[in-house]
Amino acid sequence: RYFLFLSLILVRGRRVGYTVSAKMAPGLTMKAIIGLAAAIALIVLTLTRTPSENPEGLSLAIQRRAAVRMAPGLMSRVRMSPQTMDVTASTTKSPALKQLHNEMNGWMAAAELRRMIEGPRRSARVNAAAASGGDGSPVSLVLGGDGFCGWPTALHLSEHGHRVVIVDNLLRRKIDEELGTQSLTPIATPEERVKAWKEVSGKEIEFINMDVASSLSEVMELMKKYKPDNIVHFAEIRAAPYSMKTPDNKAETVRNNILGVHNVLISMLEHAPDAHLIHLGTMGVYGYGTVDGAIPEGYVNVKMGEKEMEIVAPYHPGSVYHTTKCLDNVLFNFYVKNDQLKITDLHQGIVWGLDTPETERDPRLINRLDVDSDYGTVLNRFAVQSALGLDITPYGTGGQTRAFINIADTARCIRLATENPPNKGDRVSIFNQVAETHRVRDLASLCEKLSPAGSKVKAVPNPRNEKAENELEVINQNFRQFGWDPVLLDQGKAQELVDAIVKYKDRLVMKNLNPTSFWGKTQAENCQKVETVEAA
């Protein structure tokens, strides 16, 4: 409001401006008045914002530190605290870093001003409802909302004013039964979970048991009934090892993932064409060690003959699971080109951690924690081995470098995506949803130091077909402009994870810790040889 007032002064002409200037402070120039008013307005807006308007509590200084910390070319090389990374133009010796700092200052300040003035971007329906005094809550379908990423995201969206509907066929729980394993944490049923959330928050989350990959008519009815503003799509088989386990697993991963996405797209087009689809993809679509330099954020400029054009960055998937994510993106690009749907594809790094601010509010809200060789992500797997005094087992040399993100940041990034949809007719928005990169053997060494039971690092043959060593740099600009300040892994955070795991150690199924899924016969034979020698 303050800035709109200043703009009005300027556009109404010099006469009005000088009249106001003379009345407010005789003797001051018009430029001085405008500068003073702008500074006061910025201070007032910053100090008077309520927690609901700024749920993250982010200051510009923190945002700038996050921007510098995640800068292209620095991400995989720099491991510093936020205080250390608060680079200033006066103290930076490198011209490149000085330029980066100056650019980030202006960039992050501009993004902050946009958010303060405009607030979150919402759909036309939500804005109209809010303006008329009705329910202005965005309706968000969370497909796969019972899973590791889906459940904390559903809670986070509900906490921030979304009307959340979870849609899940509980396939992930059925896979636990198939593999003879279970979540290390004792997770409640979906019905118990949403009931507990209502008790602690006063907010309703609806749960619908539905398979979006099996029945197009049911998905059509779903879209017709709820007319969602956001469709958050987690409902895919998400584990690379599981997708490579057997021929049936490969076939089911393709069927479930591709048909599910396509049913959603068709139904969205027919009954919710103005909705925003937010799809959780993976950094694995790019492959590892295949790009000379930083991995781009979805698109690259190329020259074909005499014509320059922008194309989707080349795919280099490393499993059937990763391949389905590439095929998802092909479908997205078609429906955006042909039907102008609004789609954001999030290429996420490996998720670590257990708790979020919402799941910590009641034991019945606890998230699942997978530590088996098929579904357990590398850091969670190492943390379990560290907590229980088992060998910490990086695959091969442990020289693989991967991108990581904390589970709480997964939920926060999804919310940021809902608040910043592409415009109708825009290309598919692709965000690299990563916070930092780590080499696998470095994580193993960290967990070895934290082991309360004296675990040691012991490399094992790699069941995967991948490069033994790779560097990794990732460009991430889209989330930075929204002021995202990610949780970074340090010794303290890793210790918290190890301590939490000790609490549930009696639930561990030991037989599933070693690899049982192999990328090919060569990998299976190499792992079998080691097991034979150890048994002898």
Steps between C-alpha positions, in 0.01 A plus 500: 500500500782739584673436168174538305455840668848607392432381145180705495698809597739444211242428229277796601775738408767722643251761626323255729827352609651832598181604675515188717871557553446854614231401746685203645841661545568846358851536373548137396526408134251267336767231459583518869134464598449200273817333625409559863144375452620189318743417780232552767252291303744211468580509873132518600398219265781278625433564871120478486465176307326232703632144534228377263622740232859389547474141631867426454612804700764569238697824510666646194839421651408131536360493147816652359712249686288222355541645153877525527526156663308339214666694221586302184856377509529537877240248614710187475822662618409712801393368840469800731268627768250775412714746694811410301311519173370853563736639237512879466627711217744676730667180621487285187826495311377303200340723232272212404371458855464877539288513185297200619439666837382824340269315263353292781438808714287660231338174392394385847387849604282525189348158569431599861328822394282310253388256768431779752289699254324222310504212746475140377365458148167318517254375241223725367244291688677545835545873445135543405382302802719699736385831350133407547550394860479129423746219563820610333691185592668336200385142442801270470482134405805315631530181295711248690443699818558200730864459395838619626487835316123524457393482865716786638412707192127450559540614862710801400249616239214456747690697763539784249135533410442245225195279489683169458364177355735199516453243223694176549448129430747403778727324249809594701365315804421199282857499365624478860300177534632374167862560605451370854603831656345800673558864576754534780259746660152374601266683262128526567227422246395786271172532690682526833745748355239748372301464823810584704571801280146631556547463876832688517438764232123536467542456124330238282686277255288266291631154404386312189621148423543502122744370239548780247681262262217246474173684447479801271129543577570529874771760444261689272238504776762611751594803292137579424402491868784702653602735216846528662724802483809280549568135422813380679606173340704258714305190394780309329720205589803695617789258555764433236607163654142378526438594135800282396426203725310268261335515156164537673631791706623673186165454327297613801717810553439610140127418515438671834708810440416579138131410505453683828650821363306474174168436675559811708583709193191383309271560798658835573444610141133400509397623845772722650680671210603796716656284772874496563663155484811469717687177429780361713772387264864417567848632434572152366343592165822687420727209585826546688834585349339556161514881492817704468426780744192587701173315443252748353154566637304303246591676175805566283561718195621318190565579137365264234631604162448875488215501751549567868243351736435404858436132571448279804837397643603153373385204709744242640285284731671236711211262568147412389369729773706793373392422144132535595575847635649594163189366324283702739680813384435413134127476578511830688659680208238369260203604712649841567565555131165363383265603783683771697477315831697647792767252611804515727745207500725484807828316451571411860819376662528211746284566806637458851357551844189394688318780681333820383343771718160347430580130556663581835172622647363154584646145497215390272623744234849351476631450147615167364874425493630246249842348560492185285719466191210557259331808646746637755679812375874498550531734800210341688653157431842608628341658809329172590823306459680759714235494772502121530875439474477334159750538216434820306491380139556745214472338159822464300751775575235727651614763253151572373399863559128561544264788570310507831204672664344475845147360526370823656632692199316266264173615658604866502604492136169345398317784674721757330418337167126526570546871568695560179326318214591556137260705294270326258693446178842501671734208442532230765668657804793283608661559839808321627380434855832447675678661794857368476719222367710239684730216404369167632823397675505834685155425638619153601795652688271748675269221619801295614608785729150528646452129566425432867583135444831524311386444140768488231479586131521191280455540124297233320462421128264736323169335400438788258639573156641849555825693496723429799596868535331818385491871570168683526409864470136603485343827392208600721358843431123455511461422869771751599293785364219405737724546804546131583765451771557123514587275789858384446657180625761538770626284784226623731220413255652160431526435874130583545415243233717231660349569844145474363578167338631346821152548647348261245783250457284207612287539187790447259474208255865399465469278193410793275806716564723338236426553128248263343438691177762508224532696178631196309660158523850644542399701807313204648800268453743750657281538809449124523875435494554723802218333693647156421848600620362652822289190569805277455 
